[in-house]
XYZ file of N, CA and C in Angstrom:
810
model
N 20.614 18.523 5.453
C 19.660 18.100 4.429
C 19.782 16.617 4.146
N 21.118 16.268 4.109
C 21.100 14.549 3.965
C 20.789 13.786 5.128
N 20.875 14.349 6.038
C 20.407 13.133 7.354
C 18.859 13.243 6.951
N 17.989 14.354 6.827
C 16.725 14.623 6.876
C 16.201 13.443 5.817
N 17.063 13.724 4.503
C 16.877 12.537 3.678
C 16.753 11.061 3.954
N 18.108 10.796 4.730
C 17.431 9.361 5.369
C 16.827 9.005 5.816
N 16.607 10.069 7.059
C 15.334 9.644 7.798
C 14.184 9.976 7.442
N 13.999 10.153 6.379
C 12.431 9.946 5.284
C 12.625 8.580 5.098
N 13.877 8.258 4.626
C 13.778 6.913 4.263
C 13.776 6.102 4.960
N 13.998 5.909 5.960
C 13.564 4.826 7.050
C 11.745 5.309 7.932
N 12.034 3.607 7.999
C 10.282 4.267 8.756
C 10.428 4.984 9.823
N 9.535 5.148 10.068
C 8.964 5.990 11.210
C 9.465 5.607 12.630
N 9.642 3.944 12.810
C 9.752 3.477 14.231
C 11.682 3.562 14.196
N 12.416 3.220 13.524
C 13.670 3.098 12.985
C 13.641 4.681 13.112
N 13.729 5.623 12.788
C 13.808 7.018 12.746
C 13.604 7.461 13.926
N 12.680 7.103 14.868
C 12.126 7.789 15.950
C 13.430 7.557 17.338
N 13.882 5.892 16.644
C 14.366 5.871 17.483
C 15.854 6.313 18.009
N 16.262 7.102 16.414
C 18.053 7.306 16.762
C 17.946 8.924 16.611
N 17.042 9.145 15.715
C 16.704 10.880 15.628
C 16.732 11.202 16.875
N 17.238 13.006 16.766
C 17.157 13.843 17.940
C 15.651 14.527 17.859
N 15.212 14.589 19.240
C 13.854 15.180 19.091
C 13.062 16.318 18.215
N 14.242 16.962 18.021
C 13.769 18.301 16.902
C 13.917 17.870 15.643
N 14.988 17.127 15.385
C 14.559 16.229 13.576
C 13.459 15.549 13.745
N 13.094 14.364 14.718
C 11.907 14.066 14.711
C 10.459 14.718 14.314
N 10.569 16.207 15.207
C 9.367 16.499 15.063
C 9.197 17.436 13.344
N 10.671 18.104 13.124
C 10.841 18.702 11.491
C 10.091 17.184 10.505
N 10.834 15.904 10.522
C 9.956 14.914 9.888
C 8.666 14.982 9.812
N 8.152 14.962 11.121
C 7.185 14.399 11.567
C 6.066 15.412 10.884
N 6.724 16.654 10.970
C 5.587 18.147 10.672
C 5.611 17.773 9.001
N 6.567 17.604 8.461
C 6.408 17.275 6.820
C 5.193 15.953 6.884
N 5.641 14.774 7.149
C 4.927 13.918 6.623
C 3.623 14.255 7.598
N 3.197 14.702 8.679
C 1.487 15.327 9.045
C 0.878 16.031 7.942
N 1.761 16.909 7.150
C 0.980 17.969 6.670
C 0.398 17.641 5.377
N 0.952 16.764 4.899
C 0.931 15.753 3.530
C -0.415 14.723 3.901
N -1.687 15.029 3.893
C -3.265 14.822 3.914
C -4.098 14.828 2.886
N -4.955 13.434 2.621
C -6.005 13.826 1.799
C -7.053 14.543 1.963
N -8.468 14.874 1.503
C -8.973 16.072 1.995
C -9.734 15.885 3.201
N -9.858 14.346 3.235
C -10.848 14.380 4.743
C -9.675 13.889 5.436
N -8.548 14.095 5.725
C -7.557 14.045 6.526
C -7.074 12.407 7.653
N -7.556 11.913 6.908
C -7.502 10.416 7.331
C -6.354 9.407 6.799
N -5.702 9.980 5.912
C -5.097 9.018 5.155
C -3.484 9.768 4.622
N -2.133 9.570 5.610
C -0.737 10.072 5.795
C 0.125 9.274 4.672
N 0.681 9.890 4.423
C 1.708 9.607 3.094
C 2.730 8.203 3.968
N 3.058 8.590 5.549
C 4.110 7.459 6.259
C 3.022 6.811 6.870
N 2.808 5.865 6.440
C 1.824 4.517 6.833
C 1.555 4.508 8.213
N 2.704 4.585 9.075
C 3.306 4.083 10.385
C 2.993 5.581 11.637
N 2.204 6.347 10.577
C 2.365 8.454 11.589
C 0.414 8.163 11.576
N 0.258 8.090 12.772
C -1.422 8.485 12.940
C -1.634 9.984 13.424
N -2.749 9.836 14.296
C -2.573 11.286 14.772
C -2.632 10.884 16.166
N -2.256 9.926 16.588
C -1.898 9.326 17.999
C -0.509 9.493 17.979
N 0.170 9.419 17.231
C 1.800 9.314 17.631
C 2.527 10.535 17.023
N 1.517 11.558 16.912
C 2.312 12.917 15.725
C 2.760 13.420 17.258
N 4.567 13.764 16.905
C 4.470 14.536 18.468
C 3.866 15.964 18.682
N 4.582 16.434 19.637
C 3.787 17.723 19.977
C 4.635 18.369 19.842
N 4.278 19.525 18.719
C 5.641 20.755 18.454
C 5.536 21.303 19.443
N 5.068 21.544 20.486
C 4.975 23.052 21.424
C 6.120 22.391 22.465
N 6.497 20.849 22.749
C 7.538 20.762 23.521
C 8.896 20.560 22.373
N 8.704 20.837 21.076
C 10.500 21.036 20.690
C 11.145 22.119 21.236
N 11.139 23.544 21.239
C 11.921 24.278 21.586
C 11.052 25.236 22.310
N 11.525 25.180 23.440
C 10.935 26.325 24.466
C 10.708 27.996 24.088
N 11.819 27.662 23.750
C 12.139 29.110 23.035
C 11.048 29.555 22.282
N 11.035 29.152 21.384
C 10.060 29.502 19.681
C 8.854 28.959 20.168
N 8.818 28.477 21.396
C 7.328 28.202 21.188
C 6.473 28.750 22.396
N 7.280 29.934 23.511
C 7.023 30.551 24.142
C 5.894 29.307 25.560
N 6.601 28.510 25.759
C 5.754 27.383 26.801
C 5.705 27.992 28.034
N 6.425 29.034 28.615
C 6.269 29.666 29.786
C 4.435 30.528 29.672
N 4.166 31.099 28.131
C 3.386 31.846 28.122
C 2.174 30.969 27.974
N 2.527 29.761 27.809
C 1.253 28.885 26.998
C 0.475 28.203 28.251
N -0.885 28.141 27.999
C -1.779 28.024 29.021
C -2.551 26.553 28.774
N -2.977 26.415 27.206
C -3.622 25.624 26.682
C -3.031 24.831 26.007
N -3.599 23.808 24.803
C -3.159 22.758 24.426
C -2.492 23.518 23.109
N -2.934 24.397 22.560
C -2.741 24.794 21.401
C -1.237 25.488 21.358
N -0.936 25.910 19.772
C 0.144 26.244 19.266
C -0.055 28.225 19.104
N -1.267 28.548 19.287
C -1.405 30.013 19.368
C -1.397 30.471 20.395
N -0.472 31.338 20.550
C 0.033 32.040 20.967
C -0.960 33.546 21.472
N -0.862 34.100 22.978
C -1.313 35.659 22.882
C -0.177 36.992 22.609
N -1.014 37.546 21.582
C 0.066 38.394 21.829
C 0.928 38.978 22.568
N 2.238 38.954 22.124
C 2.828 40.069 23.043
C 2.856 41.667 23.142
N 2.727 42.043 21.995
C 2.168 43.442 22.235
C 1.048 43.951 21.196
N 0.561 44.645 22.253
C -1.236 45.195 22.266
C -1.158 45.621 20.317
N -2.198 45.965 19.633
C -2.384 45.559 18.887
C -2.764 47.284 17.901
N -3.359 48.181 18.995
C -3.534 49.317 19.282
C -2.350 49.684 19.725
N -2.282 51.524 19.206
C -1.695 52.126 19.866
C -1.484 52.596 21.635
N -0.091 52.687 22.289
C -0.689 53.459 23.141
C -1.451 54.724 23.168
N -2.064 54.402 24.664
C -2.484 56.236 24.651
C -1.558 57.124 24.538
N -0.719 56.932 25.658
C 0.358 58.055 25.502
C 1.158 58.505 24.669
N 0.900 57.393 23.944
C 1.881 58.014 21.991
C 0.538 58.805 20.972
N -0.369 58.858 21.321
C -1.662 59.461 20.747
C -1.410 60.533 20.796
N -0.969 61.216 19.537
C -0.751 63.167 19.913
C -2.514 63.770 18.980
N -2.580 64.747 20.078
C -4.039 65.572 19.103
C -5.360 64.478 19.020
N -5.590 64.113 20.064
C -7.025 63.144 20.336
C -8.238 63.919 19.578
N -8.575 63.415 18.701
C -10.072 63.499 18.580
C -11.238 63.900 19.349
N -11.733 64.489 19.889
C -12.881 64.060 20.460
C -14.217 64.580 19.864
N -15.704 64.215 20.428
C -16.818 64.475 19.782
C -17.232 65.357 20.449
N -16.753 66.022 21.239
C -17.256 67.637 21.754
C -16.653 68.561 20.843
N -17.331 69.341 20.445
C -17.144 70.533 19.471
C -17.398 72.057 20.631
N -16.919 72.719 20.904
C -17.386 74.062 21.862
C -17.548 74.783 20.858
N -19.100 74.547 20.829
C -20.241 75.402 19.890
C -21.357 75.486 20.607
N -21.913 76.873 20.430
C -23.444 76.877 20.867
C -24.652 75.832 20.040
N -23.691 75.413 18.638
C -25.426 74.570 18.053
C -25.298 73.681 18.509
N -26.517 72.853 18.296
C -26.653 72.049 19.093
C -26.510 70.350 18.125
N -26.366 69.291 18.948
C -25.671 68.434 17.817
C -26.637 68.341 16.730
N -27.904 68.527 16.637
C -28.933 68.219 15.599
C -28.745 69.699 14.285
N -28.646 70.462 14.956
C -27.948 71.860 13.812
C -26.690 71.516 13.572
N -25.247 70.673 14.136
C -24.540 70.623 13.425
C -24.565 68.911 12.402
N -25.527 68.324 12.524
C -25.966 67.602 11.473
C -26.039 67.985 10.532
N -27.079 69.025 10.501
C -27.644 69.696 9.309
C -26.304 70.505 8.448
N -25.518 70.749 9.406
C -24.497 71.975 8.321
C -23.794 71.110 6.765
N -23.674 72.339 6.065
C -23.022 71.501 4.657
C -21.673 71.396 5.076
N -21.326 70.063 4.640
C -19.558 69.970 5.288
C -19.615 70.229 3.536
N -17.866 70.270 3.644
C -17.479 69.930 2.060
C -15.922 70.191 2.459
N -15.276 68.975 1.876
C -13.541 68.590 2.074
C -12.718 69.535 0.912
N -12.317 70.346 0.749
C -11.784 71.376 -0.340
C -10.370 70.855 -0.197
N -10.066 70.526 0.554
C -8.250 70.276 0.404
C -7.987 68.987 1.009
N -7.363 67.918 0.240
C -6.898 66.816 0.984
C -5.790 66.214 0.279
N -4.491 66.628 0.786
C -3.332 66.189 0.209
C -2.121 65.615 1.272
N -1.419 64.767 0.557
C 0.066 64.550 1.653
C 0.881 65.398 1.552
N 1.382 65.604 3.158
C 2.391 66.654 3.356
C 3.097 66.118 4.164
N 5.105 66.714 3.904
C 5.657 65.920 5.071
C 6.159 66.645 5.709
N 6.641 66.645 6.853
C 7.647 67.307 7.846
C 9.067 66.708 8.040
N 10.140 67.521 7.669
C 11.138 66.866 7.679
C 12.002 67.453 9.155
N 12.371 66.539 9.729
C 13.128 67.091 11.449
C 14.376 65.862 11.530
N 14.994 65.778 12.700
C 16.057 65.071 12.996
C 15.855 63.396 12.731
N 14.099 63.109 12.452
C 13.903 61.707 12.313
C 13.937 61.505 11.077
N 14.201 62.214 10.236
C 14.168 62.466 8.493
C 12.468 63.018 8.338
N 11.626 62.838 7.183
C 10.794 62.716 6.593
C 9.616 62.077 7.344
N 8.814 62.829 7.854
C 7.848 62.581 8.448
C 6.574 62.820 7.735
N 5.567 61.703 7.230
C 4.276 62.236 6.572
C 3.223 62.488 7.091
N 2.265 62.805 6.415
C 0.949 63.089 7.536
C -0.038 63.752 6.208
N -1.197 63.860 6.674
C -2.316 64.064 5.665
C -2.732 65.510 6.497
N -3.201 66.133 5.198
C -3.802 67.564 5.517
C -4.570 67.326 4.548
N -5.803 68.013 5.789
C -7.063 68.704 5.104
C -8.038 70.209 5.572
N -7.979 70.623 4.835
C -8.714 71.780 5.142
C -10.292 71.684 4.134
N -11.475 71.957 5.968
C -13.083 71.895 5.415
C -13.668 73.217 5.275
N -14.825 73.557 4.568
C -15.367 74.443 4.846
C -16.814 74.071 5.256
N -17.146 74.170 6.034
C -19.110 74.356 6.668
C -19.542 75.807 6.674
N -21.208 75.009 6.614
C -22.149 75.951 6.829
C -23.378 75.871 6.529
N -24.208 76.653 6.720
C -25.476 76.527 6.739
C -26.383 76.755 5.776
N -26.038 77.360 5.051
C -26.247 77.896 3.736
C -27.606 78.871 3.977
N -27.123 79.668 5.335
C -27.754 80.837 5.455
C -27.206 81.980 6.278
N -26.170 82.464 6.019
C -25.390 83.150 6.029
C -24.086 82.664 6.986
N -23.834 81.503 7.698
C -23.324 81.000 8.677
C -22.382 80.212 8.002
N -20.762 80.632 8.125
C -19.632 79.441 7.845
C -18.833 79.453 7.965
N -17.644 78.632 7.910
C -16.390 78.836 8.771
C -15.679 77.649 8.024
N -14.446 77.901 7.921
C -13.464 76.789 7.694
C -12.227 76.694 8.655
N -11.807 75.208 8.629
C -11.008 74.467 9.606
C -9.782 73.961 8.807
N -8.153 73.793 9.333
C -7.618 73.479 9.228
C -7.086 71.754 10.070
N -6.753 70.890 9.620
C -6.353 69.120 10.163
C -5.200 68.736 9.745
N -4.676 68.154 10.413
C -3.140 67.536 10.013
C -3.635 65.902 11.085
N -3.100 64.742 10.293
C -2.986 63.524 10.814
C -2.750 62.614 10.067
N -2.301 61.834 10.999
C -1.479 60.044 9.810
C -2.622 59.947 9.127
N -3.745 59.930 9.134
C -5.014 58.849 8.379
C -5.916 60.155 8.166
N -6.153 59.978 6.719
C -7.164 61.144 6.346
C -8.762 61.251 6.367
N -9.174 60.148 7.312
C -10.578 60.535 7.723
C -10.106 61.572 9.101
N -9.350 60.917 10.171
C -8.947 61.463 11.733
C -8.602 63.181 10.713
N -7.666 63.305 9.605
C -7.495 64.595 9.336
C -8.588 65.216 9.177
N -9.571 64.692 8.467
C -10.773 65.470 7.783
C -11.818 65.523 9.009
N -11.717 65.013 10.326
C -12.481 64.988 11.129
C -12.264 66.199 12.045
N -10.882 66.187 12.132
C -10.365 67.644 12.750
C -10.485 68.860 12.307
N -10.299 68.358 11.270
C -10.613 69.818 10.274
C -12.024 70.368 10.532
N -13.218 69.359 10.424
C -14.400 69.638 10.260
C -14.775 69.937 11.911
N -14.318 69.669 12.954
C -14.429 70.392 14.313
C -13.582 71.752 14.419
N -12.630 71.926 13.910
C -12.510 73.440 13.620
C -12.982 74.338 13.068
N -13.777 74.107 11.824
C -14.253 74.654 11.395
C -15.881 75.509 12.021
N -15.715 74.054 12.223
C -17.330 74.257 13.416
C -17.230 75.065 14.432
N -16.204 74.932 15.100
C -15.723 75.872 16.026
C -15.239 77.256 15.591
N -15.037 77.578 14.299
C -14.774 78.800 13.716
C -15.942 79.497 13.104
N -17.051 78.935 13.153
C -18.246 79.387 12.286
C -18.662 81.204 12.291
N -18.832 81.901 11.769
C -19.440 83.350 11.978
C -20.064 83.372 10.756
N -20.976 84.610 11.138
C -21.574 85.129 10.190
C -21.282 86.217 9.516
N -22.037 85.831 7.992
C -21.436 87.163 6.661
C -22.888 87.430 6.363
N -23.227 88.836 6.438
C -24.105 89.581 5.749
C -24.195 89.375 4.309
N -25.545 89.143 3.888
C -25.765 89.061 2.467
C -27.275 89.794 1.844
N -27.113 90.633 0.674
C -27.693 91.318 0.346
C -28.985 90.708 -0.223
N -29.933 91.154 0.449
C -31.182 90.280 -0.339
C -31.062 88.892 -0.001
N -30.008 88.295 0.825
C -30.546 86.918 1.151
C -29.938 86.091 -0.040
N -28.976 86.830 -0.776
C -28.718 86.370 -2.412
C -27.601 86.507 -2.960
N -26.945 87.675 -2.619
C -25.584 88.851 -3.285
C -24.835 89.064 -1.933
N -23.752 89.765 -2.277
C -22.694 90.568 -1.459
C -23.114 91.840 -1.731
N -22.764 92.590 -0.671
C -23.328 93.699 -0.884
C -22.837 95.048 -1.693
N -21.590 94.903 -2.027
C -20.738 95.410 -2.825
C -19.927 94.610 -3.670
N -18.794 95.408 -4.764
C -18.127 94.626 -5.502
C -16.959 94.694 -4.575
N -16.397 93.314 -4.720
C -14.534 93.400 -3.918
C -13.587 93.422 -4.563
N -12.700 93.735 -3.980
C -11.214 93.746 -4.733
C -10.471 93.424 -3.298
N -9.812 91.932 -3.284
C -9.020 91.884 -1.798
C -7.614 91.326 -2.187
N -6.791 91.517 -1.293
C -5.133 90.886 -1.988
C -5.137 90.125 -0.672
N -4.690 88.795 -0.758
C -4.316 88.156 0.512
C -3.404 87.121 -0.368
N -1.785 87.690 0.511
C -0.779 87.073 -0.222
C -0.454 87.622 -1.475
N -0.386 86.729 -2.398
C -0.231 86.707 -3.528
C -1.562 86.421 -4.334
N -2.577 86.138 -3.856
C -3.371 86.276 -4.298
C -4.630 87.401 -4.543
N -5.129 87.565 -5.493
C -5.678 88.774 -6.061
C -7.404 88.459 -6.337
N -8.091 88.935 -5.713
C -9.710 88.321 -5.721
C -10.724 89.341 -6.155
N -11.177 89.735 -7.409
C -12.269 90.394 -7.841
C -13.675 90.213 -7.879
N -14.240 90.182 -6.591
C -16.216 89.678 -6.702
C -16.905 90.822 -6.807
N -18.173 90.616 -7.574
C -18.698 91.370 -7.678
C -20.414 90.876 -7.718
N -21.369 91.862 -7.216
C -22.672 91.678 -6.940
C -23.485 91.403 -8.603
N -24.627 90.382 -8.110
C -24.809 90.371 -9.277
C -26.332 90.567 -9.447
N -27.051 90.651 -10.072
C -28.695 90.526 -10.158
C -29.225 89.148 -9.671
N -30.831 89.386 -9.627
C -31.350 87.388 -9.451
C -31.506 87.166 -10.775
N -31.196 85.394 -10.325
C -31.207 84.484 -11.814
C -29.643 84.125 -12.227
N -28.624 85.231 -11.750
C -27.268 85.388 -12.825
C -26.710 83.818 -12.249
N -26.558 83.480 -10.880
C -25.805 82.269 -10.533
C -24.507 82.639 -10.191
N -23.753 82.005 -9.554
C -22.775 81.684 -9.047
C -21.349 81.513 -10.180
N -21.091 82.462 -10.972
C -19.755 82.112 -11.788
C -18.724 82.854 -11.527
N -17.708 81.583 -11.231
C -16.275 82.044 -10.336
C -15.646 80.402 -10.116
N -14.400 80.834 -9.489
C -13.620 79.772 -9.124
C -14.751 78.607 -8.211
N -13.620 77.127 -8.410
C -14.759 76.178 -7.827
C -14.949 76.603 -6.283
N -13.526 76.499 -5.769
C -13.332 76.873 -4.200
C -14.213 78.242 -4.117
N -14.404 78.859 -4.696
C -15.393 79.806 -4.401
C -16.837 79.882 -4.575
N -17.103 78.907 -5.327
C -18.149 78.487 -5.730
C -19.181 77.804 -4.205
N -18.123 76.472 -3.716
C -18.503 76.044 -2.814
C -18.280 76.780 -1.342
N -17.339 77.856 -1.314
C -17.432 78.393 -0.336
C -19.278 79.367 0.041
N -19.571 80.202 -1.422
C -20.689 80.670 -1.151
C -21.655 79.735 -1.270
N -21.848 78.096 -1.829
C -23.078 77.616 -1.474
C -22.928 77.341 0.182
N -22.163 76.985 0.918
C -22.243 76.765 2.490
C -22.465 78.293 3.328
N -22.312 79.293 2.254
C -22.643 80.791 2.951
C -24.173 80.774 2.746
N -24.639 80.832 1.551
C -26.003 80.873 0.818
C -26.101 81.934 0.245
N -25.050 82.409 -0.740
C -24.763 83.457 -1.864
C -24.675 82.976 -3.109
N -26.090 82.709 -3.859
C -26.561 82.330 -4.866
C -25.791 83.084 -6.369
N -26.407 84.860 -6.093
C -25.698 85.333 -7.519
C -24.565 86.343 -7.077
N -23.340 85.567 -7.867
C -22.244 86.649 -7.580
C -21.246 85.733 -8.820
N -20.543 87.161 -9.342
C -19.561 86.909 -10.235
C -17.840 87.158 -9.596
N -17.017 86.493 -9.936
C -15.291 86.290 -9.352
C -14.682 86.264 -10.394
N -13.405 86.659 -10.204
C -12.278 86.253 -10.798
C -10.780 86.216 -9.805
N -10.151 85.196 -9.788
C -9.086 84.846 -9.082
C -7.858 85.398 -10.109
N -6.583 86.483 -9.768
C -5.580 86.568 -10.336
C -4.405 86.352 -9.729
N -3.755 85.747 -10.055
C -2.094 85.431 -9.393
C -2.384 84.287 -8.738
N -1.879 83.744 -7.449
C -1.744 82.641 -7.190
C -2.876 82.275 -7.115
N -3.034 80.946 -6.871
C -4.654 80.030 -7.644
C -4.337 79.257 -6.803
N -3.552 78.567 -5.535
C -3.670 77.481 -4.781
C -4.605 77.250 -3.603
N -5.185 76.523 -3.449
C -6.584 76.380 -2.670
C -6.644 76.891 -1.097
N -5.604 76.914 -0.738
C -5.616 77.259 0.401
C -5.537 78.926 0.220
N -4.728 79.508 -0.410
C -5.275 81.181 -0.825
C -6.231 81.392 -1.163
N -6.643 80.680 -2.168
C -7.793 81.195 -2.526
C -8.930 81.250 -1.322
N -8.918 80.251 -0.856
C -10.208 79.506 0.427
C -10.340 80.855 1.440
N -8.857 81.226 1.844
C -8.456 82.380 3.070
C -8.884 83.475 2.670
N -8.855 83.469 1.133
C -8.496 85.031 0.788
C -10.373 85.486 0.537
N -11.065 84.285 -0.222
C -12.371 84.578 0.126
C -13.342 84.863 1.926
N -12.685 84.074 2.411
C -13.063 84.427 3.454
C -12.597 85.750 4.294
N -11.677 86.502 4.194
C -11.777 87.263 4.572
C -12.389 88.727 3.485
N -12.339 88.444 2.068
C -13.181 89.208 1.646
C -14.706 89.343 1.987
N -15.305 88.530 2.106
C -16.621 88.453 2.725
C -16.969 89.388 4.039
N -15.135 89.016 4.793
C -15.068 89.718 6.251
C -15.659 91.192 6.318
N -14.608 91.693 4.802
C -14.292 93.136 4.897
C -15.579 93.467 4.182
N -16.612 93.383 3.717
C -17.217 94.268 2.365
C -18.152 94.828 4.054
N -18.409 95.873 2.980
C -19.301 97.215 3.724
C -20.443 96.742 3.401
N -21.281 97.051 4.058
C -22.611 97.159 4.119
C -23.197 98.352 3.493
N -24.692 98.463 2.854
C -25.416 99.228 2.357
C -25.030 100.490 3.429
N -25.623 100.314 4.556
C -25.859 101.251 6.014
C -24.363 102.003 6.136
N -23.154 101.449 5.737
C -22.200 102.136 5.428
C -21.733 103.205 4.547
N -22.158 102.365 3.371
C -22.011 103.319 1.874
C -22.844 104.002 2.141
N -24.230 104.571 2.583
C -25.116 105.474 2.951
C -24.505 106.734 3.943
N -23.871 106.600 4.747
C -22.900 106.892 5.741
C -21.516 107.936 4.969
N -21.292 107.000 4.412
C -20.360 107.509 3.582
C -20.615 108.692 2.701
N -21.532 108.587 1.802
C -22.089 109.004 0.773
C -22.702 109.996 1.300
N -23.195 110.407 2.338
C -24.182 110.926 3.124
C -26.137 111.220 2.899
N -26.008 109.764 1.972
C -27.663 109.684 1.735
C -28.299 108.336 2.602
N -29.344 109.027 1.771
C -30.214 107.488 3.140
C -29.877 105.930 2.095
N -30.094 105.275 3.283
C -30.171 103.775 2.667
C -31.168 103.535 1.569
N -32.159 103.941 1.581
C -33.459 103.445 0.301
C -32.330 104.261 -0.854
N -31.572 105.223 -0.897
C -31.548 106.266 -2.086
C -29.978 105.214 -2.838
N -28.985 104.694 -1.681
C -28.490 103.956 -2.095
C -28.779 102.318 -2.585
N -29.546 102.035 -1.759
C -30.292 100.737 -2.584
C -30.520 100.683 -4.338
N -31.325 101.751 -3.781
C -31.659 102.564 -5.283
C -31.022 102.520 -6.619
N -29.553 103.276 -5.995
C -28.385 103.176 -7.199
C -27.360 102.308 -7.537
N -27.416 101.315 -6.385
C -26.408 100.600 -6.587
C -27.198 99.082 -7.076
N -28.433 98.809 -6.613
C -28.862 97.322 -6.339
C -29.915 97.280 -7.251
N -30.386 98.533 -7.793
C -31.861 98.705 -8.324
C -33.484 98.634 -7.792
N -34.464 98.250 -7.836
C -35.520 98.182 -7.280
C -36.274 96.997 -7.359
N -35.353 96.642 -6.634
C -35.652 94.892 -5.848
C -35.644 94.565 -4.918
């Protein structure tokens, strides 16, 4: 620090000439950088921009001159900027193996129901990653939900929403409106009571269930969720209630009357 000091204090030509080339150019980079705003006018009288040396020959090293092509001080990177491919686990892609076609899966209702951090813990410690689980559909009897795991929660929510797509089936619905019976389903710990409702009544029940039947297109139906309440039960446990309910043509079957006589008693005359 004290030599640096002197040789501030001596001029420029006196300095240049007993300094070692790398104090020189440490000077030299202080008093360059010290400019008024149109850059014409140096704090050391005696430093133009004819005699500023050239940092790229102080140290080979730090200044990578084997790699350097041009006049400049920038540098190309040394490594790519992007991932490799081969460290890319679970690629994305925009093929979905579905019969619709890409203009029908435009149209489907997406909707993101679950998007939280989750970690995996293994021999590298604590590993994070984003999960999301979607549900689609058409909102005519057609829907399906997908499970995603990935570092970045669009790539999660993108996976999700190609699984789902790829999981799509159809649920029978009564009148185009209702379920066709009342349910009672246990999946897990969770406990799911739906039941059919008249037109006009609406959709009152849990949210996740709510939005599961607008992507079905089951307008009036009443729910109640008991015991566990976490979204991913709930999400599963509706969907496979939907799986299981019987059909009119069943309970008729059962009952051993015709379909109009059960319509009749169970749905009314609508």
């Amino acid at each position: 620090m004290l030599a640096f000091q002197r040789l501030l204090a001596r001029p420029l030509g006196a300095a240049a000439s007993k300094a070692s080339p790398a104090a020189y150019a440490c000077c030299a980079t202080r008093l360059y950088a010290t400019t008024d705003s149109n850059g014409a006018r140096f704090r050391q009288a005696g430093l133009t921009k004819e005699n500023v040396p050239r940092l790229d020959k102080v140290d080979s090293i730090l200044d990578f001159t084997e790699l350097s092509t041009g006049k400049t001080l920038d540098q190309p990177k040394l490594f790519p900027a992007h991932r490799p491919t081969e460290a890319v686990m679970n690629t994305v892609t925009e093929i979905v193996d579905t019969p619709l076609t890409t203009a029908e899966q435009a149209r489907l209702l997406k909707k993101t129901l679950v998007l939280k951090r989750v970690v995996n813990m293994n021999g590298k410690g604590k590993q994070p990653s984003m999960y999301a689980l979607v549900v689609v559909g058409n909102g005519k009897g057609l829907a399906g939900y997908g499970e995603g795991k990935d570092e970045e929660p669009s790539r999660a929510i993108f996976k999700a929403t190609n699984r789902a797509i790829k999981n799509l089936r159809f649920f029978d619905r009564y009148d185009d409106r209702t379920i066709s019976m009342d349910i009672e389903h246990k999946f897990h710990a969770t406990k799911l009571e739906l039941r059919s409702r008249p037109p006009g009544f609406g959709c009152r029940a849990n949210h996740y269930i709510h939005e599961i039947c607008r992507c079905i297109g089951i307008q009036d139906l009443s729910g109640k969720v008991r015991g566990s309440r976490k979204p991913m039960n709930v999400i599963k446990a509706t969907f496979e209630a939907f799986s299981n309910q019987k059909m009119p043509q069943d309970i008729a079957k059962m009952r051993g009357k015709k379909l109009v006589d059960v319509q009749s008693v169970y749905y009314g005359n609508h």
